[in-house]
mmCIF file of C-alpha atoms (C1' of nucleotides) in Angstrom:
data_model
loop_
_atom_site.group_PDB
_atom_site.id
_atom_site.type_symbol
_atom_site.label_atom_id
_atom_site.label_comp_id
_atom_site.label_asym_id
_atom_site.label_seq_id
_atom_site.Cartn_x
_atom_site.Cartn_y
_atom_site.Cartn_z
ATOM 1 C CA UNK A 1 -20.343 -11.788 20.022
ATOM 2 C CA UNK A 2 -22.731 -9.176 19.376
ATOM 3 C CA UNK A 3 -23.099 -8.108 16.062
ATOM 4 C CA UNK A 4 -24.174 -4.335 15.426
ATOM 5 C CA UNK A 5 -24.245 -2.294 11.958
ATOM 6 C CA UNK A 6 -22.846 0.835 10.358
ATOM 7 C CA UNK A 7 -24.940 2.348 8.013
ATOM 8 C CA UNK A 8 -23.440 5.000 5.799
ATOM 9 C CA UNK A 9 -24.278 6.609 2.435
ATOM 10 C CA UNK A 10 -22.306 4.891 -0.486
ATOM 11 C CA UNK A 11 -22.053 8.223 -2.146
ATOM 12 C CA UNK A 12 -18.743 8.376 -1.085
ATOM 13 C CA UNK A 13 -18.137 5.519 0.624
ATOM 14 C CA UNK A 14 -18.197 2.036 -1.774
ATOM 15 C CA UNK A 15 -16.318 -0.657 -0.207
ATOM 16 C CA UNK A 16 -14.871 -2.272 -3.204
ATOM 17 C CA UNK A 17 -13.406 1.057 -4.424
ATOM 18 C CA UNK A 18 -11.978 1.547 -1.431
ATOM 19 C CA UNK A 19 -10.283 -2.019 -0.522
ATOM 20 C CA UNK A 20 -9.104 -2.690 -3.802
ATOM 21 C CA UNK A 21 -7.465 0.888 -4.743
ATOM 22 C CA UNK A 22 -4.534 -1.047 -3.325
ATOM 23 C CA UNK A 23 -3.874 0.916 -0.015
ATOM 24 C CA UNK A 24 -4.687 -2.129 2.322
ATOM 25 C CA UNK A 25 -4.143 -6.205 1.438
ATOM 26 C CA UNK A 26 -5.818 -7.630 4.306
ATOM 27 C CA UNK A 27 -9.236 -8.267 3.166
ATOM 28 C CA UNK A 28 -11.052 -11.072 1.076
ATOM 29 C CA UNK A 29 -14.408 -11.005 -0.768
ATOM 30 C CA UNK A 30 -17.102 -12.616 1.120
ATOM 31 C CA UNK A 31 -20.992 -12.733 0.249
ATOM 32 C CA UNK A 32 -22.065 -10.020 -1.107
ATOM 33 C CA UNK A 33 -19.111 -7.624 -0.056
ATOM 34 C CA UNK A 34 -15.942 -8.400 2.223
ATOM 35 C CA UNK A 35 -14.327 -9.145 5.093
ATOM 36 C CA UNK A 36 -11.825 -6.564 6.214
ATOM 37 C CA UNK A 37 -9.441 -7.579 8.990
ATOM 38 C CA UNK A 38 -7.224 -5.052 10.870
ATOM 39 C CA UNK A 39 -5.279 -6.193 13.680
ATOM 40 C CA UNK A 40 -6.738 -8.779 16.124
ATOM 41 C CA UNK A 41 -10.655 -7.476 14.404
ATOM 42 C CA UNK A 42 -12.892 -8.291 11.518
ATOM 43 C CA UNK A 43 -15.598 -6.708 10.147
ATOM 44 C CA UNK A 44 -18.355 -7.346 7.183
ATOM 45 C CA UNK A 45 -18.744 -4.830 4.593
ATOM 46 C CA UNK A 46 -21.075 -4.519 1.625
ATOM 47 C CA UNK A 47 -22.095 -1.816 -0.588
ATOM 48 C CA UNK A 48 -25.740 -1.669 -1.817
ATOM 49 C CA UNK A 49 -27.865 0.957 -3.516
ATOM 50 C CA UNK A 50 -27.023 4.124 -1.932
ATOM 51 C CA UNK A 51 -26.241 2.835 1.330
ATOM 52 C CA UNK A 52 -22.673 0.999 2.441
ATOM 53 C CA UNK A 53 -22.912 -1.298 5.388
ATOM 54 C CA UNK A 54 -20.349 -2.550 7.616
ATOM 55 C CA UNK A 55 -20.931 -5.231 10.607
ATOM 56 C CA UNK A 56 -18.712 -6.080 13.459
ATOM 57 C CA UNK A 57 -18.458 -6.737 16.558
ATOM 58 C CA UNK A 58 -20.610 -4.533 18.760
ATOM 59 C CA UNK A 59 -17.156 -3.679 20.454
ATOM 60 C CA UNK A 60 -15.285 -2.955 17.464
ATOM 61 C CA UNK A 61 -17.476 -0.529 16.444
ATOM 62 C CA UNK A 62 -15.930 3.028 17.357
ATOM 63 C CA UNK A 63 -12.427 1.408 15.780
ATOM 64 C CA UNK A 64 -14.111 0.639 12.232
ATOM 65 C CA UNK A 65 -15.671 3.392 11.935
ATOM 66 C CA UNK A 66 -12.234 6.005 12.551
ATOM 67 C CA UNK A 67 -10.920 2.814 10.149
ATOM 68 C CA UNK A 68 -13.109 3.933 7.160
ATOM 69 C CA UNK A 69 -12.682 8.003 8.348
ATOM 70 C CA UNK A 70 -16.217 8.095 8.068
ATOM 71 C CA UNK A 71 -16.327 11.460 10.239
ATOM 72 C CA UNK A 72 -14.790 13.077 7.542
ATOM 73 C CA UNK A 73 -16.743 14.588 4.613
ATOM 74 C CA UNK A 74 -14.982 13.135 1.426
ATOM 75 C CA UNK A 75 -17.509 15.278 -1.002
ATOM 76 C CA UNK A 76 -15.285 18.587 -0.650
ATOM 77 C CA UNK A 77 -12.205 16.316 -1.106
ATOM 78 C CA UNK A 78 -13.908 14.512 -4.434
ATOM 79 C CA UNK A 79 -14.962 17.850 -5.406
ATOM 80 C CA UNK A 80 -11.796 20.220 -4.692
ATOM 81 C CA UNK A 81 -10.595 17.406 -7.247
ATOM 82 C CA UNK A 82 -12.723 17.913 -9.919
ATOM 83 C CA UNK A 83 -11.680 21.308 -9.745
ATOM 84 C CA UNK A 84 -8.058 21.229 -10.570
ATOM 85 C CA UNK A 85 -8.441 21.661 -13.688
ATOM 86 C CA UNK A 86 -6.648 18.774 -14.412
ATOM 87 C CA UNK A 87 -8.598 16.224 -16.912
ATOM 88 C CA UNK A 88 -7.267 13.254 -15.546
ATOM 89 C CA UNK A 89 -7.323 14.202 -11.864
ATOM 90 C CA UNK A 90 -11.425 14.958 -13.087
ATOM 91 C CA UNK A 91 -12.065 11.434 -14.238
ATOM 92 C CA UNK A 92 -9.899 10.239 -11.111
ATOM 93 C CA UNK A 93 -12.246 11.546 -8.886
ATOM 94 C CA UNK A 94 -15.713 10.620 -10.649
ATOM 95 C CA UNK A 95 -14.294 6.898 -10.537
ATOM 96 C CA UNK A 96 -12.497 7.224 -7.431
ATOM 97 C CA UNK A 97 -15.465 9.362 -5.199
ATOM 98 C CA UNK A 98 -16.104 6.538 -3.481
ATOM 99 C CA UNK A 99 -12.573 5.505 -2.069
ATOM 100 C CA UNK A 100 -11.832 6.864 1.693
ATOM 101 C CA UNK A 101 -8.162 6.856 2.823
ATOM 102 C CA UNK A 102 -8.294 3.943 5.617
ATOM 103 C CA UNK A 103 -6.855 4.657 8.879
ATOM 104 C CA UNK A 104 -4.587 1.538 9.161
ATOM 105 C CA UNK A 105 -2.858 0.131 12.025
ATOM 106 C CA UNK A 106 1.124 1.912 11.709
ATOM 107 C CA UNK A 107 3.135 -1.067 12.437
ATOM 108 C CA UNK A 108 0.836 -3.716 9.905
ATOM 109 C CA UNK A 109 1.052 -0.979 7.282
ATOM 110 C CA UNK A 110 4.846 -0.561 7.916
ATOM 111 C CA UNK A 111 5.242 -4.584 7.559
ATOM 112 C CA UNK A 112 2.622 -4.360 4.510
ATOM 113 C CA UNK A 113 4.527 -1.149 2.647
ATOM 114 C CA UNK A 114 8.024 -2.519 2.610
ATOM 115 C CA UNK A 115 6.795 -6.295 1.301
ATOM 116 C CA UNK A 116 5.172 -3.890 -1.007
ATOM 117 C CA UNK A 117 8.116 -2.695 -2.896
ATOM 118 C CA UNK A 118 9.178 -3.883 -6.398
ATOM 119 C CA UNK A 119 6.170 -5.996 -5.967
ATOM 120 C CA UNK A 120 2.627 -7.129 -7.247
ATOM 121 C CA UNK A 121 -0.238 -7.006 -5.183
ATOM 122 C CA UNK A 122 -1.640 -10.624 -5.333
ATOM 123 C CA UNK A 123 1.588 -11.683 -4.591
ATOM 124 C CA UNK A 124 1.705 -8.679 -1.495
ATOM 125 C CA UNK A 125 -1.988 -10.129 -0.172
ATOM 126 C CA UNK A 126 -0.777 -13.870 -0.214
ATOM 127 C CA UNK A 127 2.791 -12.771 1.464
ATOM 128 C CA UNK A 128 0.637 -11.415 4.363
ATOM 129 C CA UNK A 129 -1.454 -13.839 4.189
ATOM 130 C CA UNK A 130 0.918 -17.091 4.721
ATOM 131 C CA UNK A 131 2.402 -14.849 7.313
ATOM 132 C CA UNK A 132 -0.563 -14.257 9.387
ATOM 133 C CA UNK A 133 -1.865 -17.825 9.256
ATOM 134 C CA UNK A 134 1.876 -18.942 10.773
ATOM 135 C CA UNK A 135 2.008 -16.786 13.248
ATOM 136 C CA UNK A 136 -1.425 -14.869 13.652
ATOM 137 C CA UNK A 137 -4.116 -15.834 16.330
ATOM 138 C CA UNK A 138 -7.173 -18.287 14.629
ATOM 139 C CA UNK A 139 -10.300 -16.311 15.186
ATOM 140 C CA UNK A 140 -13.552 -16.653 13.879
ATOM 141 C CA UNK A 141 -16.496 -14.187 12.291
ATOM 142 C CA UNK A 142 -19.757 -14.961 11.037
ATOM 143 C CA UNK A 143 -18.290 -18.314 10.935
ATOM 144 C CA UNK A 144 -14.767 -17.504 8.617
ATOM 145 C CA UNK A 145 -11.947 -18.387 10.135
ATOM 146 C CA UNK A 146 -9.316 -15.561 9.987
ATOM 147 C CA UNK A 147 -5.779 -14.372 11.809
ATOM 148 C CA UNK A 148 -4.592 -12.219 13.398
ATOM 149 C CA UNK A 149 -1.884 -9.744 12.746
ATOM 150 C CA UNK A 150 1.117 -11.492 14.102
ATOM 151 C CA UNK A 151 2.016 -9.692 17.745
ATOM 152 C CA UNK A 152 6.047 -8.232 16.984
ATOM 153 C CA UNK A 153 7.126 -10.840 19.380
ATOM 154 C CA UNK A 154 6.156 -13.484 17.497
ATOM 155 C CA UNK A 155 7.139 -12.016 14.136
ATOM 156 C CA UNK A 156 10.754 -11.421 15.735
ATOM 157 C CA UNK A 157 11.209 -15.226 17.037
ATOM 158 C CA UNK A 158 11.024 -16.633 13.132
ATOM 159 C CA UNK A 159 14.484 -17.245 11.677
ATOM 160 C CA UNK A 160 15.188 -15.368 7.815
ATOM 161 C CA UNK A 161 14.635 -18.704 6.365
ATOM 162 C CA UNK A 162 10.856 -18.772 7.408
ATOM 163 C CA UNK A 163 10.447 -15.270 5.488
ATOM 164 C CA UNK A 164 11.736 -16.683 2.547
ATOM 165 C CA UNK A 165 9.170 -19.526 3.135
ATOM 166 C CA UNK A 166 6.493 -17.205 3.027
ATOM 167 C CA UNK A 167 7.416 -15.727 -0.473
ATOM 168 C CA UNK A 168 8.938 -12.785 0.615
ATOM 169 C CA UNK A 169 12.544 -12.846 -1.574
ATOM 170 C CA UNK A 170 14.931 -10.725 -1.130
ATOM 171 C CA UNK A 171 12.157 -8.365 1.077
ATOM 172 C CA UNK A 172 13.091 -11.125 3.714
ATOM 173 C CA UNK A 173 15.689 -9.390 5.410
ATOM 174 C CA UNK A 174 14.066 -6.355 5.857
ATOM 175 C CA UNK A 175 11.233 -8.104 7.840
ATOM 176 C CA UNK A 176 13.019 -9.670 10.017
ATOM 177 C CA UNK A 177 15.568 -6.688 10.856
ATOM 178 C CA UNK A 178 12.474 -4.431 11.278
ATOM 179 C CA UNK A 179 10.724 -7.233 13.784
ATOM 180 C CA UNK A 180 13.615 -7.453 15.794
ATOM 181 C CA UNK A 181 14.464 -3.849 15.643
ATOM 182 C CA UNK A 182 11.212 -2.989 16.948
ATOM 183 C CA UNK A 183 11.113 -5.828 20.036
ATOM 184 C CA UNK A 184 14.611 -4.633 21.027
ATOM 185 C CA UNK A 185 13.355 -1.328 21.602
ATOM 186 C CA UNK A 186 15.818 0.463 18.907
ATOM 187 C CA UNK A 187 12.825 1.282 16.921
ATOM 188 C CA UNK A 188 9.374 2.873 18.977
ATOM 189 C CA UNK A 189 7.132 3.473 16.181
ATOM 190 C CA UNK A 190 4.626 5.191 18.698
ATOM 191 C CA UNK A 191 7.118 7.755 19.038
ATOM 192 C CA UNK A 192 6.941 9.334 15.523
ATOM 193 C CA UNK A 193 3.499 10.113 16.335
ATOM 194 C CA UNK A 194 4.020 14.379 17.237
ATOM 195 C CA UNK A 195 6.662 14.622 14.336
ATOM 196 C CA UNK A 196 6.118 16.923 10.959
ATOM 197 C CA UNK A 197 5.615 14.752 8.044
ATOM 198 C CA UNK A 198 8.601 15.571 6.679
ATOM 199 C CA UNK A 199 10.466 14.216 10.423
ATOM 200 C CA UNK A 200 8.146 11.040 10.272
ATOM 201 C CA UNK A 201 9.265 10.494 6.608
ATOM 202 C CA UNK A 202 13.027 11.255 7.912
ATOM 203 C CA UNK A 203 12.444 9.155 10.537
ATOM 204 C CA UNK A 204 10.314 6.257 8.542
ATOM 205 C CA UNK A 205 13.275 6.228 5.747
ATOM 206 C CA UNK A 206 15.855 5.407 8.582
ATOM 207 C CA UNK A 207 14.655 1.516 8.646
ATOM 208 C CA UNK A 208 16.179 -0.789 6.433
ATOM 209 C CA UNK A 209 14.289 -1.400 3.484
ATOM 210 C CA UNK A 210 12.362 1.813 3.377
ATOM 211 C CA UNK A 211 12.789 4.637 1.090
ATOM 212 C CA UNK A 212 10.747 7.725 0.180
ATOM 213 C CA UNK A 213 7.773 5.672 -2.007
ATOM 214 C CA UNK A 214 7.229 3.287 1.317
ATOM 215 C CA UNK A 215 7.870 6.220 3.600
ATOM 216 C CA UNK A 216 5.061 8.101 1.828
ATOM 217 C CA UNK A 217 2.623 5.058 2.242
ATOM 218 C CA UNK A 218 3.135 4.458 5.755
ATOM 219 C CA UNK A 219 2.975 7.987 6.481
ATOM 220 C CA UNK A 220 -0.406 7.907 4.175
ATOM 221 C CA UNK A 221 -2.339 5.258 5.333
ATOM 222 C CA UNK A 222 -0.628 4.803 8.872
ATOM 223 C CA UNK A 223 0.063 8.111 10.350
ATOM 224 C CA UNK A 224 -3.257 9.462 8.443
ATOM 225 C CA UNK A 225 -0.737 11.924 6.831
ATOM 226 C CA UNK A 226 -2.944 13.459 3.631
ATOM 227 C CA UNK A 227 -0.106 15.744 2.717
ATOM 228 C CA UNK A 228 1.575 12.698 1.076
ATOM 229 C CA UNK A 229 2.169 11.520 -2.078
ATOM 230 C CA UNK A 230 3.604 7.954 -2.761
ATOM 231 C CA UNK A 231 5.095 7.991 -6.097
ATOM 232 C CA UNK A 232 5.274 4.500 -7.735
ATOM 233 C CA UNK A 233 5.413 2.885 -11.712
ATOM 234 C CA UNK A 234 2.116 3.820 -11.988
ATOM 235 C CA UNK A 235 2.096 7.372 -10.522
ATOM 236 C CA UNK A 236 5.484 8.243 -12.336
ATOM 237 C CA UNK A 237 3.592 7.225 -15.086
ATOM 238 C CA UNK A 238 0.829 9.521 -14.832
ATOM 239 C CA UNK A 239 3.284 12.195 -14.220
ATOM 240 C CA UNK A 240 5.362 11.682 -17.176
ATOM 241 C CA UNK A 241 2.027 10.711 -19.360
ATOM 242 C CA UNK A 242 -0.791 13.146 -18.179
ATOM 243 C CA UNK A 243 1.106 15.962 -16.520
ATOM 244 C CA UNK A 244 4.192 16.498 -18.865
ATOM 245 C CA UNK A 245 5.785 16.334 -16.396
ATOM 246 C CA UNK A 246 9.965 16.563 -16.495
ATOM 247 C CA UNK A 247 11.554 15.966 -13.431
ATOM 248 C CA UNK A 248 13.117 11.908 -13.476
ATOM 249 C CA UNK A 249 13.715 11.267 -9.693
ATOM 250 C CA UNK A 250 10.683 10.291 -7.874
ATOM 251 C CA UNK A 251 11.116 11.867 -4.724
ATOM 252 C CA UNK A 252 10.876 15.441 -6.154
ATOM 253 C CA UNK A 253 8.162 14.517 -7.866
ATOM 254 C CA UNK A 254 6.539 13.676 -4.610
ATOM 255 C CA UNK A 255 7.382 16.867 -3.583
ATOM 256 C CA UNK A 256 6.098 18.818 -6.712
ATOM 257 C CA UNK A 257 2.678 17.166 -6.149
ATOM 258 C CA UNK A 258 2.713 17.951 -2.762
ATOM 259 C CA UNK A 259 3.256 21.805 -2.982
ATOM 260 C CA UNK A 260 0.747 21.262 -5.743
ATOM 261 C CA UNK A 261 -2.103 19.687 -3.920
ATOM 262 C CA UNK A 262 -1.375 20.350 -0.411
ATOM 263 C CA UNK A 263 -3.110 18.540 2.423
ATOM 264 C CA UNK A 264 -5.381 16.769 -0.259
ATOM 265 C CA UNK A 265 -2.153 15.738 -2.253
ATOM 266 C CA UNK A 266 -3.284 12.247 -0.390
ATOM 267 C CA UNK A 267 -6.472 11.575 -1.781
ATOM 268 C CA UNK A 268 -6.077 12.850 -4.953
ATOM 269 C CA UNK A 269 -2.810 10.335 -5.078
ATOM 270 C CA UNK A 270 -4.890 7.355 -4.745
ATOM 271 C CA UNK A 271 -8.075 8.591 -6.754
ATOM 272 C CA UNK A 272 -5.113 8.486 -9.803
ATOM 273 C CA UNK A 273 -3.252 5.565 -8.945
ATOM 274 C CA UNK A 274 -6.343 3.238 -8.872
ATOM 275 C CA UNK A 275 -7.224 5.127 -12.577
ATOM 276 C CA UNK A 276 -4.469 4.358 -14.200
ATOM 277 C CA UNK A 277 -4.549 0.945 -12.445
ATOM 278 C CA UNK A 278 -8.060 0.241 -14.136
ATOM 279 C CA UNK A 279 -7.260 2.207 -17.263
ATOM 280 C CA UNK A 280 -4.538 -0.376 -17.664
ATOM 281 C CA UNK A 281 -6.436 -3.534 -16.929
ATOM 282 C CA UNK A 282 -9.241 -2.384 -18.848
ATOM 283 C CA UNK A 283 -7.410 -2.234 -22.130
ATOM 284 C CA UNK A 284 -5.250 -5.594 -21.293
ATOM 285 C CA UNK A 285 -8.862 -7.163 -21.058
ATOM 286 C CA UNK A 286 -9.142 -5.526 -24.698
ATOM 287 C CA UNK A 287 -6.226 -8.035 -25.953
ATOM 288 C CA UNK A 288 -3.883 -4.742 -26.473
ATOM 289 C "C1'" DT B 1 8.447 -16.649 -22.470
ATOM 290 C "C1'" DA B 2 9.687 -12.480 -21.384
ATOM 291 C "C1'" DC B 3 8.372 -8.450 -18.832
ATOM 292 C "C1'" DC B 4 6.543 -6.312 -14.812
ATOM 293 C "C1'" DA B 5 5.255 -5.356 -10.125
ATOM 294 C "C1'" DG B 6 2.574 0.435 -5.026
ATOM 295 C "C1'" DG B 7 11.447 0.132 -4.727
ATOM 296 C "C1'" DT B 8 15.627 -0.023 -1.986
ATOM 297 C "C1'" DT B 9 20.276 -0.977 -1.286
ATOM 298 C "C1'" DC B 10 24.799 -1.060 -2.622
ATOM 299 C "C1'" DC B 11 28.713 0.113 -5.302
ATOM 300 C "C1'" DG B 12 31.775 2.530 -8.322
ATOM 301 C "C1'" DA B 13 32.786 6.920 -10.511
ATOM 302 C "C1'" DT C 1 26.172 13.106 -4.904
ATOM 303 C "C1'" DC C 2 24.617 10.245 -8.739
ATOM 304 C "C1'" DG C 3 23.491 6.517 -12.112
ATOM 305 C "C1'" DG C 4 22.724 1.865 -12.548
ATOM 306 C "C1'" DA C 5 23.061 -3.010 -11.519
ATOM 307 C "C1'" DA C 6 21.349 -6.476 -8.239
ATOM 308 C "C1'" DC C 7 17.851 -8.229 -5.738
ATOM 309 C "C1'" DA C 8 13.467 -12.920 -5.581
ATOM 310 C "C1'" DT C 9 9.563 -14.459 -7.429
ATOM 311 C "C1'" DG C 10 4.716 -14.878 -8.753
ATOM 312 C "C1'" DG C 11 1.362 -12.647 -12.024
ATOM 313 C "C1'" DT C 12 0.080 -11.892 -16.668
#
DNA sequence: TACCAGGTTCCGA
DNA sequence: TCGGAACATGGT
């Protein structure tokens, strides 16, 4: 393996902002940063000073680098934020400038969203994690030993009972319909590709065990989608809490934040969720 | 020990 | 079409 290096600015790129705002499980902390694995591929990435650095594969290096968006310029996006006029959407953004919207692998994040649901996410990371060292490839990097997202062949051949093995509850059956849904050829993920996003949500909501919320994320951080707006506990929250707002079923809320934000409705999304996520941590740390 | 978690399905009215 | 129970189970 040859090993090569992305340098970027950490302005608004910083790795553990972006990994841990809870749009992708598949990574553990390593050193002084993480490992990130996608797929069959692995990469190293650390943020330090003003400069975020990811290693990989010499091969792999034109697929991390669409991964992490970096051709995009996220300071317009951080700054349209700030903007708003919106106080919390403000202090979103200022602790958020450094997340980018990862461009994730469709079918892992479609396996990852709907394990996702009425869930927390160190349960979701071990989940994918048992299921990937059952049925994943063993590879290596810089001497870890990771897997592989499991190929839909071998994720189909696994009985219901293994699911449950793996932690997944009542989420089980969903898995395994979706595996074998997708190796029978009843579901081609690749064709949703040219669809609006309202068709690839239409579309995405069609398979068992997804609704709007998991529609949204898949369509989000799979199909690169920015004009969508998952809307979970937390984000309801922050609706009812810092928006006053009125409206009681999610999925018009989705859509209110939508014709609200437009095609940054996306980032914006996740710059709040992982606020109110540390908001809320920060004061159970604070015994209240 | 309860309550909660990046919700969805199913059922009865 | 709509409200609400049921669903599994680890994290806190």
């Amino acid at each position: 393996m040859n090993l090569t290096t992305i340098c970027f600015k950490s302005e608004n790129f910083n790795i553990k902002d972006t990994l841990e705002c809870g749009q992708v499980f598949r990574f553990r902390k390593f050193k002084d940063g993480y490992l990130v694995f996608s797929q069959d591929k692995a990469c190293y990435s650390y943020t330090f000073g003003d400069k975020t650095y990811i290693e990989c594969d010499e091969k792999d290096k034109d697929y991390f680098y669409n991964y992490f968006d970096l051709s995009r310029d996220y300071s317009k996006i951080v700054e349209s934020a700030k903007n708003q006029g919106v106080e919390i959407l403000s202090l979103s953004a200022k602790l958020g400038k450094g997340i980018r919207i990862l461009k994730q692998d469709v079918t892992e994040t479609l396996f990852s969203f709907i394990i996702s649901q009425n869930n927390n996410i160190p349960r979701i990371k071990n989940s994918l994690e048992k299921i990937c060292q059952n049925l994943g490839e063993n590879k290596e990097f810089m001497g870890e030993v990771y897997y592989t997202f499991p190929t839909n062949q071998k994720l189909a051949g696994k009985p219901l009972e293994f699911y449950k093995e793996m932690g997944l509850g009542y989420r089980a059956v969903y898995i395994k319909t979706l595996a074998q849904d997708i190796v029978d050829a009843r579901i081609d993920l690749s064709s949703l590709n040219g669809l609006s996003t309202n068709m690839l949500k239409n579309a995405l909501t069609g398979i068992y065990g997804v609704g709007p919320k998991v529609a949204d994320c898949v369509s989000l951080f799979g199909f690169n989608r920015t004009d969508s707006f998952p809307v979970d506990t937390w984000i309801a929250k922050v609706y009812e809490q810092d928006f006053n707002g009125t409206l009681k079923d999610r999925k018009k809320m989705a859509d209110w934040f939508t014709l609200k934000f437009g095609n940054n409705a996306g980032y914006f999304q996740q710059y709040l969720f992982y606020y109110k996520r540390s908001l809320e941590s920060q004061t159970s740390k604070n015994g209240k």
